[in-house]
Amino acid sequence: MVQAVVGANWGDEGKGKITDTLAEKADIVVRFQGGANAGHTIVNKYGKFALHTLPSGVFHQNITNVIGNGVALNIPLVLKEVNELVSAGVPAPKLLISDRAQIVMSYHILFDAYEEERLAGKSYGSTKSGIAPFYSDKYAKIGFQVSELWDEEILSEKAEKICTLKNVMLEHLYHKPLLTKESLLEELHGYRDMITPYAADTATFLENAIREGKTILLEGQLGTMKDPDHGIYPMVTSSSTLAGYGAIGAGIPPYAITKVVTVSKAYSSAVGAGEFVSEIFGEEADTLRNRGGDGGEFGATTGRPRRVGWYDCVASRYGCRLQGATDVAFTVLDVLGYLDEIPVCVAYEIDGKQTTDFPTTALLKKAKPVWKKLPGWGCQIRGIRTYEELPENCRRYIEFIEQQIGYPITMVSNGPGRDEIIYRESPLKN
Ligand code: GDP
């Protein structure tokens, strides 16, 4: 059985925690897209960890972790994360890296930084992890695939080509030091040595695992709003964040994915620029930001304060639809216990007309939130383990949002820990 854990919104929905919870019953956890530009925060018996590249199954000794072909592979960072786990007392994880994954090179990271510098105030808010230059090169067919690391002829030919192409921009656009073939080859040889114990034909491994009836978790990064096709283009990431892409980025049949757990947080948050209709500001925002998540809403990778807002039913319904949600995991609900009233965005007003359909970016820029206020429950709900024990207003909040988004909320997360989860029968699920 293959299930995907993906985000309905802007990312940081708590996917890491949900994956870590579901991983207890999984045999394999796979990363299928993105790179080290975002992070999952996981709290467990070993401590609190921010994973950027490693799959979330690395804390379970019986799980094989796979970095799929769709990932932007930063090899030194992967090894650094493995070393960090081991030094924190976590047993060395079982890790396989696709031989079809492509490599984030140091010049991708430099180009990301140079471009941000060039754009100055008009930048896209990149995390400067090299992700956009990496995917551009992948689709321009000038990237390095892991499998090529053992072919000197290919490496030499490609390194030369890269120098020719990149040095034009380095010299004339960015006015920065040029690349040399020798330094590129040295970098690539270093990567070859580092990755040798992990490189594998992971698509065949997964094919066999599916045949053997193993439980496989596909772990998404970011959320629907950051998808390059269906999100808030151009303030998006460079690889698809949708469960459908899981088939491609892992190398498995699309019909193998039978469960799509779509994670949506009980309020909204976003890192970086881009449209965010239900955003709030000032003191109201500061309070939510400081109480939010587990120790405040600050980026796991960047430490940047996250923008926050109330729950957006329009964006979330769309987010769940594009993911193909079979289940919604509703997270971080415990944080809202301090409020007497909780505003929820139920529609957008665009040019004087109300809509519940999520529009393209040009129209989204004009959208104003239409609020509905729901009564709060005014107490701490951490420690509660059954749905019936939740305060009535809390259940009403969940059920109202479920009705608005139209997808079954079957899991409610009321704390950052792995066991802080309430399973629920949804009337929408038959
Ligand atoms: P991801 O990228 O979707 O995995 O999300 P992040 O890990 O960046 O952000 C989620 C944050 O919320 C982390 O700090 C988690 O430990 C925390 N978290 C997850 N679920 C819950 C929850 O139900 N309650 C609280 N209070 N924190 C949670």
PDB file of C-alpha atoms in Angstrom, residues 49-303:
ATOM      1  CA  PHE A  49      15.106  17.596  14.863  1.00  0.00           C
ATOM      2  CA  ALA A  50      14.728  19.692  11.742  1.00  0.00           C
ATOM      3  CA  LEU A  51      15.124  17.417   8.719  1.00  0.00           C
ATOM      4  CA  HIS A  52      15.752  19.115   5.400  1.00  0.00           C
ATOM      5  CA  THR A  53      16.675  16.315   3.058  1.00  0.00           C
ATOM      6  CA  LEU A  54      16.331  13.042   4.930  1.00  0.00           C
ATOM      7  CA  PRO A  55      12.970  11.264   4.890  1.00  0.00           C
ATOM      8  CA  SER A  56      11.094  11.324   8.212  1.00  0.00           C
ATOM      9  CA  GLY A  57      11.446   7.575   8.733  1.00  0.00           C
ATOM     10  CA  VAL A  58      15.072   7.926   9.789  1.00  0.00           C
ATOM     11  CA  PHE A  59      14.190   7.573  13.467  1.00  0.00           C
ATOM     12  CA  HIS A  60      12.678   4.120  13.006  1.00  0.00           C
ATOM     13  CA  GLN A  61      15.199   1.305  12.690  1.00  0.00           C
ATOM     14  CA  ASN A  62      12.864  -0.970  10.753  1.00  0.00           C
ATOM     15  CA  ILE A  63      12.255   1.605   8.019  1.00  0.00           C
ATOM     16  CA  THR A  64      14.150   1.995   4.776  1.00  0.00           C
ATOM     17  CA  ASN A  65      14.388   5.652   3.783  1.00  0.00           C
ATOM     18  CA  VAL A  66      14.510   6.538   0.123  1.00  0.00           C
ATOM     19  CA  ILE A  67      15.544   9.788  -1.519  1.00  0.00           C
ATOM     20  CA  GLY A  68      13.769   9.504  -4.862  1.00  0.00           C
ATOM     21  CA  ASN A  69      14.763  10.662  -8.325  1.00  0.00           C
ATOM     22  CA  GLY A  70      12.543  13.766  -8.078  1.00  0.00           C
ATOM     23  CA  VAL A  71      14.561  15.305  -5.251  1.00  0.00           C
ATOM     24  CA  ALA A  72      17.143  18.080  -5.602  1.00  0.00           C
ATOM     25  CA  LEU A  73      19.971  16.142  -3.995  1.00  0.00           C
ATOM     26  CA  ASN A  74      22.477  18.108  -1.952  1.00  0.00           C
ATOM     27  CA  ILE A  75      24.937  15.337  -1.115  1.00  0.00           C
ATOM     28  CA  PRO A  76      27.045  17.023   1.609  1.00  0.00           C
ATOM     29  CA  LEU A  77      23.861  18.125   3.378  1.00  0.00           C
ATOM     30  CA  VAL A  78      22.422  14.608   3.343  1.00  0.00           C
ATOM     31  CA  LEU A  79      25.592  13.280   4.952  1.00  0.00           C
ATOM     32  CA  LYS A  80      25.656  16.140   7.438  1.00  0.00           C
ATOM     33  CA  GLU A  81      22.101  15.295   8.518  1.00  0.00           C
ATOM     34  CA  VAL A  82      22.981  11.620   8.892  1.00  0.00           C
ATOM     35  CA  ASN A  83      25.963  12.571  11.056  1.00  0.00           C
ATOM     36  CA  GLU A  84      23.853  14.909  13.186  1.00  0.00           C
ATOM     37  CA  LEU A  85      21.381  12.125  13.913  1.00  0.00           C
ATOM     38  CA  VAL A  86      24.103   9.674  14.794  1.00  0.00           C
ATOM     39  CA  SER A  87      25.775  12.155  17.139  1.00  0.00           C
ATOM     40  CA  ALA A  88      22.416  12.740  18.868  1.00  0.00           C
ATOM     41  CA  GLY A  89      22.232   9.019  19.618  1.00  0.00           C
ATOM     42  CA  VAL A  90      19.907   7.925  16.785  1.00  0.00           C
ATOM     43  CA  PRO A  91      21.035   4.595  15.251  1.00  0.00           C
ATOM     44  CA  ALA A  92      22.433   5.052  11.709  1.00  0.00           C
ATOM     45  CA  PRO A  93      19.397   5.129   9.387  1.00  0.00           C
ATOM     46  CA  LYS A  94      18.819   2.749   6.487  1.00  0.00           C
ATOM     47  CA  LEU A  95      19.096   5.065   3.497  1.00  0.00           C
ATOM     48  CA  LEU A  96      18.902   4.563  -0.267  1.00  0.00           C
ATOM     49  CA  ILE A  97      19.432   7.386  -2.761  1.00  0.00           C
ATOM     50  CA  SER A  98      18.134   7.091  -6.304  1.00  0.00           C
ATOM     51  CA  ASP A  99      20.803   6.726  -8.961  1.00  0.00           C
ATOM     52  CA  ARG A 100      18.502   8.843 -11.145  1.00  0.00           C
ATOM     53  CA  ALA A 101      18.398  11.751  -8.698  1.00  0.00           C
ATOM     54  CA  GLN A 102      20.221  14.837  -9.861  1.00  0.00           C
ATOM     55  CA  ILE A 103      22.801  16.708  -7.865  1.00  0.00           C
ATOM     56  CA  VAL A 104      22.653  20.206  -6.429  1.00  0.00           C
ATOM     57  CA  MET A 105      26.077  21.641  -7.285  1.00  0.00           C
ATOM     58  CA  SER A 106      27.805  24.429  -5.387  1.00  0.00           C
ATOM     59  CA  TYR A 107      27.309  26.730  -8.382  1.00  0.00           C
ATOM     60  CA  HIS A 108      23.522  26.243  -8.139  1.00  0.00           C
ATOM     61  CA  ILE A 109      23.666  27.638  -4.632  1.00  0.00           C
ATOM     62  CA  LEU A 110      25.909  30.504  -5.764  1.00  0.00           C
ATOM     63  CA  PHE A 111      23.623  31.363  -8.683  1.00  0.00           C
ATOM     64  CA  ASP A 112      20.662  31.446  -6.307  1.00  0.00           C
ATOM     65  CA  ALA A 113      22.471  33.924  -4.061  1.00  0.00           C
ATOM     66  CA  TYR A 114      23.778  36.020  -6.985  1.00  0.00           C
ATOM     67  CA  GLU A 115      20.311  36.278  -8.502  1.00  0.00           C
ATOM     68  CA  GLU A 116      18.761  37.324  -5.193  1.00  0.00           C
ATOM     69  CA  GLU A 117      21.498  39.945  -4.893  1.00  0.00           C
ATOM     70  CA  ARG A 118      20.851  41.182  -8.434  1.00  0.00           C
ATOM     71  CA  LEU A 119      17.088  41.421  -7.854  1.00  0.00           C
ATOM     72  CA  ALA A 120      17.660  43.092  -4.504  1.00  0.00           C
ATOM     73  CA  GLY A 121      14.270  44.245  -3.137  1.00  0.00           C
ATOM     74  CA  LYS A 122      12.351  42.468  -5.922  1.00  0.00           C
ATOM     75  CA  SER A 123      13.573  38.995  -5.052  1.00  0.00           C
ATOM     76  CA  TYR A 124      11.371  35.899  -4.757  1.00  0.00           C
ATOM     77  CA  GLY A 125      12.392  35.286  -1.171  1.00  0.00           C
ATOM     78  CA  SER A 126      14.484  32.278  -2.109  1.00  0.00           C
ATOM     79  CA  THR A 127      16.092  30.244   0.676  1.00  0.00           C
ATOM     80  CA  LYS A 128      19.271  30.278  -1.472  1.00  0.00           C
ATOM     81  CA  SER A 129      19.527  26.500  -1.432  1.00  0.00           C
ATOM     82  CA  GLY A 130      20.072  26.419  -5.190  1.00  0.00           C
ATOM     83  CA  ILE A 131      16.705  24.827  -5.869  1.00  0.00           C
ATOM     84  CA  ALA A 132      15.508  27.049  -8.745  1.00  0.00           C
ATOM     85  CA  PRO A 133      18.879  26.996 -10.612  1.00  0.00           C
ATOM     86  CA  PHE A 134      19.044  23.240 -10.010  1.00  0.00           C
ATOM     87  CA  TYR A 135      15.616  22.462 -11.505  1.00  0.00           C
ATOM     88  CA  SER A 136      16.235  24.917 -14.371  1.00  0.00           C
ATOM     89  CA  ASP A 137      19.365  22.963 -15.276  1.00  0.00           C
ATOM     90  CA  LYS A 138      17.623  19.622 -14.856  1.00  0.00           C
ATOM     91  CA  TYR A 139      14.975  20.571 -17.406  1.00  0.00           C
ATOM     92  CA  ALA A 140      17.544  22.281 -19.634  1.00  0.00           C
ATOM     93  CA  LYS A 141      19.216  18.840 -19.614  1.00  0.00           C
ATOM     94  CA  ILE A 142      22.529  20.038 -18.252  1.00  0.00           C
ATOM     95  CA  GLY A 143      22.240  18.575 -14.765  1.00  0.00           C
ATOM     96  CA  PHE A 144      24.383  15.825 -13.259  1.00  0.00           C
ATOM     97  CA  GLN A 145      22.579  12.566 -12.498  1.00  0.00           C
ATOM     98  CA  VAL A 146      23.962  10.409  -9.668  1.00  0.00           C
ATOM     99  CA  SER A 147      24.522   7.506 -12.101  1.00  0.00           C
ATOM    100  CA  GLU A 148      26.912   9.688 -14.123  1.00  0.00           C
ATOM    101  CA  LEU A 149      29.332  10.048 -11.236  1.00  0.00           C
ATOM    102  CA  TRP A 150      30.994   6.776 -12.268  1.00  0.00           C
ATOM    103  CA  ASP A 151      31.523   7.796 -15.897  1.00  0.00           C
ATOM    104  CA  GLU A 152      34.595  10.002 -16.267  1.00  0.00           C
ATOM    105  CA  GLU A 153      33.948  10.718 -19.927  1.00  0.00           C
ATOM    106  CA  ILE A 154      30.475  12.096 -19.276  1.00  0.00           C
ATOM    107  CA  LEU A 155      31.669  14.095 -16.275  1.00  0.00           C
ATOM    108  CA  SER A 156      34.489  15.682 -18.201  1.00  0.00           C
ATOM    109  CA  GLU A 157      32.319  16.557 -21.200  1.00  0.00           C
ATOM    110  CA  LYS A 158      29.547  17.997 -19.060  1.00  0.00           C
ATOM    111  CA  ALA A 159      31.872  19.936 -16.764  1.00  0.00           C
ATOM    112  CA  GLU A 160      33.316  21.666 -19.795  1.00  0.00           C
ATOM    113  CA  LYS A 161      29.888  22.520 -21.146  1.00  0.00           C
ATOM    114  CA  ILE A 162      28.794  23.889 -17.756  1.00  0.00           C
ATOM    115  CA  CYS A 163      31.855  26.162 -17.604  1.00  0.00           C
ATOM    116  CA  THR A 164      31.118  27.558 -21.056  1.00  0.00           C
ATOM    117  CA  LEU A 165      27.489  28.263 -20.247  1.00  0.00           C
ATOM    118  CA  LYS A 166      27.727  29.426 -16.662  1.00  0.00           C
ATOM    119  CA  ASN A 167      30.832  31.570 -17.079  1.00  0.00           C
ATOM    120  CA  VAL A 168      29.055  33.843 -19.548  1.00  0.00           C
ATOM    121  CA  MET A 169      26.580  34.773 -16.835  1.00  0.00           C
ATOM    122  CA  LEU A 170      29.151  34.843 -14.073  1.00  0.00           C
ATOM    123  CA  GLU A 171      31.334  37.241 -16.020  1.00  0.00           C
ATOM    124  CA  HIS A 172      28.820  39.523 -17.689  1.00  0.00           C
ATOM    125  CA  LEU A 173      25.708  39.457 -15.542  1.00  0.00           C
ATOM    126  CA  TYR A 174      26.894  38.817 -12.010  1.00  0.00           C
ATOM    127  CA  HIS A 175      30.563  39.915 -12.201  1.00  0.00           C
ATOM    128  CA  LYS A 176      31.680  37.023 -10.002  1.00  0.00           C
ATOM    129  CA  PRO A 177      34.573  34.514 -10.051  1.00  0.00           C
ATOM    130  CA  LEU A 178      34.415  31.987 -12.910  1.00  0.00           C
ATOM    131  CA  LEU A 179      34.040  28.204 -12.683  1.00  0.00           C
ATOM    132  CA  THR A 180      36.847  25.887 -13.737  1.00  0.00           C
ATOM    133  CA  LYS A 181      36.531  22.396 -15.100  1.00  0.00           C
ATOM    134  CA  GLU A 182      39.055  21.124 -12.544  1.00  0.00           C
ATOM    135  CA  SER A 183      37.127  22.434  -9.558  1.00  0.00           C
ATOM    136  CA  LEU A 184      33.861  20.993 -10.892  1.00  0.00           C
ATOM    137  CA  LEU A 185      35.448  17.580 -11.388  1.00  0.00           C
ATOM    138  CA  GLU A 186      36.944  17.674  -7.927  1.00  0.00           C
ATOM    139  CA  GLU A 187      33.527  18.485  -6.474  1.00  0.00           C
ATOM    140  CA  LEU A 188      31.899  15.659  -8.430  1.00  0.00           C
ATOM    141  CA  HIS A 189      34.552  13.123  -7.405  1.00  0.00           C
ATOM    142  CA  GLY A 190      34.016  14.111  -3.781  1.00  0.00           C
ATOM    143  CA  TYR A 191      30.267  13.505  -4.174  1.00  0.00           C
ATOM    144  CA  ARG A 192      30.916  10.123  -5.790  1.00  0.00           C
ATOM    145  CA  ASP A 193      32.898   8.996  -2.751  1.00  0.00           C
ATOM    146  CA  MET A 194      30.283  10.269  -0.325  1.00  0.00           C
ATOM    147  CA  ILE A 195      27.287   8.739  -2.049  1.00  0.00           C
ATOM    148  CA  THR A 196      28.679   5.321  -3.000  1.00  0.00           C
ATOM    149  CA  PRO A 197      27.267   3.483   0.063  1.00  0.00           C
ATOM    150  CA  TYR A 198      23.766   4.800  -0.579  1.00  0.00           C
ATOM    151  CA  ALA A 199      23.222   4.964  -4.375  1.00  0.00           C
ATOM    152  CA  ALA A 200      20.694   2.443  -5.690  1.00  0.00           C
ATOM    153  CA  ASP A 201      18.061   1.750  -8.307  1.00  0.00           C
ATOM    154  CA  THR A 202      15.314   2.862  -5.947  1.00  0.00           C
ATOM    155  CA  ALA A 203      12.473   2.587  -8.479  1.00  0.00           C
ATOM    156  CA  THR A 204      13.129  -1.156  -8.813  1.00  0.00           C
ATOM    157  CA  PHE A 205      13.461  -1.431  -5.038  1.00  0.00           C
ATOM    158  CA  LEU A 206      10.038   0.239  -4.666  1.00  0.00           C
ATOM    159  CA  GLU A 207       8.504  -1.884  -7.439  1.00  0.00           C
ATOM    160  CA  ASN A 208       9.526  -5.035  -5.534  1.00  0.00           C
ATOM    161  CA  ALA A 209       8.327  -3.577  -2.256  1.00  0.00           C
ATOM    162  CA  ILE A 210       4.894  -2.836  -3.763  1.00  0.00           C
ATOM    163  CA  ARG A 211       4.680  -6.419  -5.058  1.00  0.00           C
ATOM    164  CA  GLU A 212       5.559  -7.732  -1.614  1.00  0.00           C
ATOM    165  CA  GLY A 213       2.724  -5.691  -0.084  1.00  0.00           C
ATOM    166  CA  LYS A 214       4.995  -3.388   1.888  1.00  0.00           C
ATOM    167  CA  THR A 215       3.617  -0.142   3.327  1.00  0.00           C
ATOM    168  CA  ILE A 216       5.220   2.842   1.652  1.00  0.00           C
ATOM    169  CA  LEU A 217       4.882   6.470   2.685  1.00  0.00           C
ATOM    170  CA  LEU A 218       5.572   9.230   0.181  1.00  0.00           C
ATOM    171  CA  GLU A 219       6.561  12.361   2.011  1.00  0.00           C
ATOM    172  CA  GLY A 220       5.776  15.688   0.368  1.00  0.00           C
ATOM    173  CA  GLN A 221       7.412  19.006   1.038  1.00  0.00           C
ATOM    174  CA  LEU A 222       5.660  22.400   1.122  1.00  0.00           C
ATOM    175  CA  GLY A 223       2.015  22.397  -0.043  1.00  0.00           C
ATOM    176  CA  THR A 224      -0.410  22.963  -2.922  1.00  0.00           C
ATOM    177  CA  MET A 225       0.006  26.763  -2.865  1.00  0.00           C
ATOM    178  CA  LYS A 226       3.705  26.297  -3.701  1.00  0.00           C
ATOM    179  CA  ASP A 227       3.122  23.988  -6.678  1.00  0.00           C
ATOM    180  CA  PRO A 228       4.583  25.537  -9.853  1.00  0.00           C
ATOM    181  CA  ASP A 229       1.431  24.733 -11.886  1.00  0.00           C
ATOM    182  CA  HIS A 230      -1.410  24.942  -9.405  1.00  0.00           C
ATOM    183  CA  GLY A 231      -0.014  27.284  -6.785  1.00  0.00           C
ATOM    184  CA  ILE A 232       0.486  31.026  -6.488  1.00  0.00           C
ATOM    185  CA  TYR A 233       2.887  31.314  -9.438  1.00  0.00           C
ATOM    186  CA  PRO A 234       5.504  32.809  -9.522  1.00  0.00           C
ATOM    187  CA  MET A 235       5.862  32.699  -5.724  1.00  0.00           C
ATOM    188  CA  VAL A 236       6.118  28.935  -5.846  1.00  0.00           C
ATOM    189  CA  THR A 237       8.786  26.293  -5.568  1.00  0.00           C
ATOM    190  CA  SER A 238      10.441  24.645  -8.558  1.00  0.00           C
ATOM    191  CA  SER A 239       9.139  21.087  -8.276  1.00  0.00           C
ATOM    192  CA  SER A 240       5.593  19.840  -7.969  1.00  0.00           C
ATOM    193  CA  THR A 241       4.326  19.556  -4.418  1.00  0.00           C
ATOM    194  CA  LEU A 242       1.349  17.391  -5.370  1.00  0.00           C
ATOM    195  CA  ALA A 243       0.734  13.759  -4.449  1.00  0.00           C
ATOM    196  CA  GLY A 244       0.366  12.988  -8.162  1.00  0.00           C
ATOM    197  CA  TYR A 245       3.992  13.901  -8.642  1.00  0.00           C
ATOM    198  CA  GLY A 246       4.845  11.307  -6.008  1.00  0.00           C
ATOM    199  CA  ALA A 247       4.494   8.656  -8.696  1.00  0.00           C
ATOM    200  CA  ILE A 248       7.067  10.398 -10.873  1.00  0.00           C
ATOM    201  CA  GLY A 249       9.469  11.530  -8.185  1.00  0.00           C
ATOM    202  CA  ALA A 250       9.563   8.054  -6.647  1.00  0.00           C
ATOM    203  CA  GLY A 251       9.264   6.084  -9.899  1.00  0.00           C
ATOM    204  CA  ILE A 252       6.110   4.088  -9.127  1.00  0.00           C
ATOM    205  CA  PRO A 253       2.777   3.654 -10.953  1.00  0.00           C
ATOM    206  CA  PRO A 254       0.257   6.467 -10.271  1.00  0.00           C
ATOM    207  CA  TYR A 255      -2.440   3.939  -9.354  1.00  0.00           C
ATOM    208  CA  ALA A 256      -0.238   2.506  -6.611  1.00  0.00           C
ATOM    209  CA  ILE A 257      -0.988   5.588  -4.472  1.00  0.00           C
ATOM    210  CA  THR A 258      -4.264   4.711  -2.779  1.00  0.00           C
ATOM    211  CA  LYS A 259      -4.280   7.049   0.189  1.00  0.00           C
ATOM    212  CA  VAL A 260      -3.490  10.764   0.128  1.00  0.00           C
ATOM    213  CA  VAL A 261      -3.254  12.193   3.633  1.00  0.00           C
ATOM    214  CA  THR A 262      -3.458  15.943   3.121  1.00  0.00           C
ATOM    215  CA  VAL A 263      -2.215  17.960   6.057  1.00  0.00           C
ATOM    216  CA  SER A 264      -3.854  21.281   6.872  1.00  0.00           C
ATOM    217  CA  LYS A 265      -3.136  23.399   9.910  1.00  0.00           C
ATOM    218  CA  ALA A 266      -5.969  24.801  12.072  1.00  0.00           C
ATOM    219  CA  TYR A 267      -4.805  28.328  11.148  1.00  0.00           C
ATOM    220  CA  SER A 268      -2.608  29.556   8.289  1.00  0.00           C
ATOM    221  CA  SER A 269       1.073  30.362   7.992  1.00  0.00           C
ATOM    222  CA  ALA A 270       3.475  31.038   5.143  1.00  0.00           C
ATOM    223  CA  VAL A 271       7.165  31.734   4.772  1.00  0.00           C
ATOM    224  CA  GLY A 272       8.356  34.140   2.109  1.00  0.00           C
ATOM    225  CA  ALA A 273       6.463  36.391  -0.263  1.00  0.00           C
ATOM    226  CA  GLY A 274       3.276  35.569  -2.166  1.00  0.00           C
ATOM    227  CA  GLU A 275      -0.496  35.871  -2.013  1.00  0.00           C
ATOM    228  CA  PHE A 276      -2.007  35.025   1.352  1.00  0.00           C
ATOM    229  CA  VAL A 277      -5.599  36.290   1.559  1.00  0.00           C
ATOM    230  CA  SER A 278      -6.372  35.364   5.176  1.00  0.00           C
ATOM    231  CA  GLU A 279      -3.150  36.905   6.525  1.00  0.00           C
ATOM    232  CA  ILE A 280      -3.383  38.934   9.741  1.00  0.00           C
ATOM    233  CA  PHE A 281      -1.077  41.643  11.032  1.00  0.00           C
ATOM    234  CA  GLY A 282      -0.058  43.589  14.131  1.00  0.00           C
ATOM    235  CA  GLU A 283      -0.676  42.390  17.641  1.00  0.00           C
ATOM    236  CA  GLU A 284      -3.234  39.784  16.610  1.00  0.00           C
ATOM    237  CA  ALA A 285      -0.608  38.216  14.342  1.00  0.00           C
ATOM    238  CA  ASP A 286       2.218  38.480  16.878  1.00  0.00           C
ATOM    239  CA  THR A 287       0.182  36.612  19.473  1.00  0.00           C
ATOM    240  CA  LEU A 288      -0.690  33.798  17.068  1.00  0.00           C
ATOM    241  CA  ARG A 289       2.897  33.644  15.737  1.00  0.00           C
ATOM    242  CA  ASN A 290       4.416  33.380  19.197  1.00  0.00           C
ATOM    243  CA  ARG A 291       1.922  30.769  20.366  1.00  0.00           C
ATOM    244  CA  GLY A 292       1.897  28.863  17.080  1.00  0.00           C
ATOM    245  CA  GLY A 293       3.490  25.547  16.140  1.00  0.00           C
ATOM    246  CA  ASP A 294       5.819  24.189  18.750  1.00  0.00           C
ATOM    247  CA  GLY A 295       7.629  27.230  20.151  1.00  0.00           C
ATOM    248  CA  GLY A 296       6.391  29.811  17.660  1.00  0.00           C
ATOM    249  CA  GLU A 297       5.957  30.080  13.908  1.00  0.00           C
ATOM    250  CA  PHE A 298       9.520  30.498  12.697  1.00  0.00           C
ATOM    251  CA  GLY A 299      10.924  28.716   9.630  1.00  0.00           C
ATOM    252  CA  ALA A 300      12.535  25.309  10.336  1.00  0.00           C
ATOM    253  CA  THR A 301      15.246  25.942   7.740  1.00  0.00           C
ATOM    254  CA  THR A 302      15.590  29.704   7.747  1.00  0.00           C
ATOM    255  CA  GLY A 303      14.461  30.777  11.245  1.00  0.00           C
TER     256      GLY A 303
END
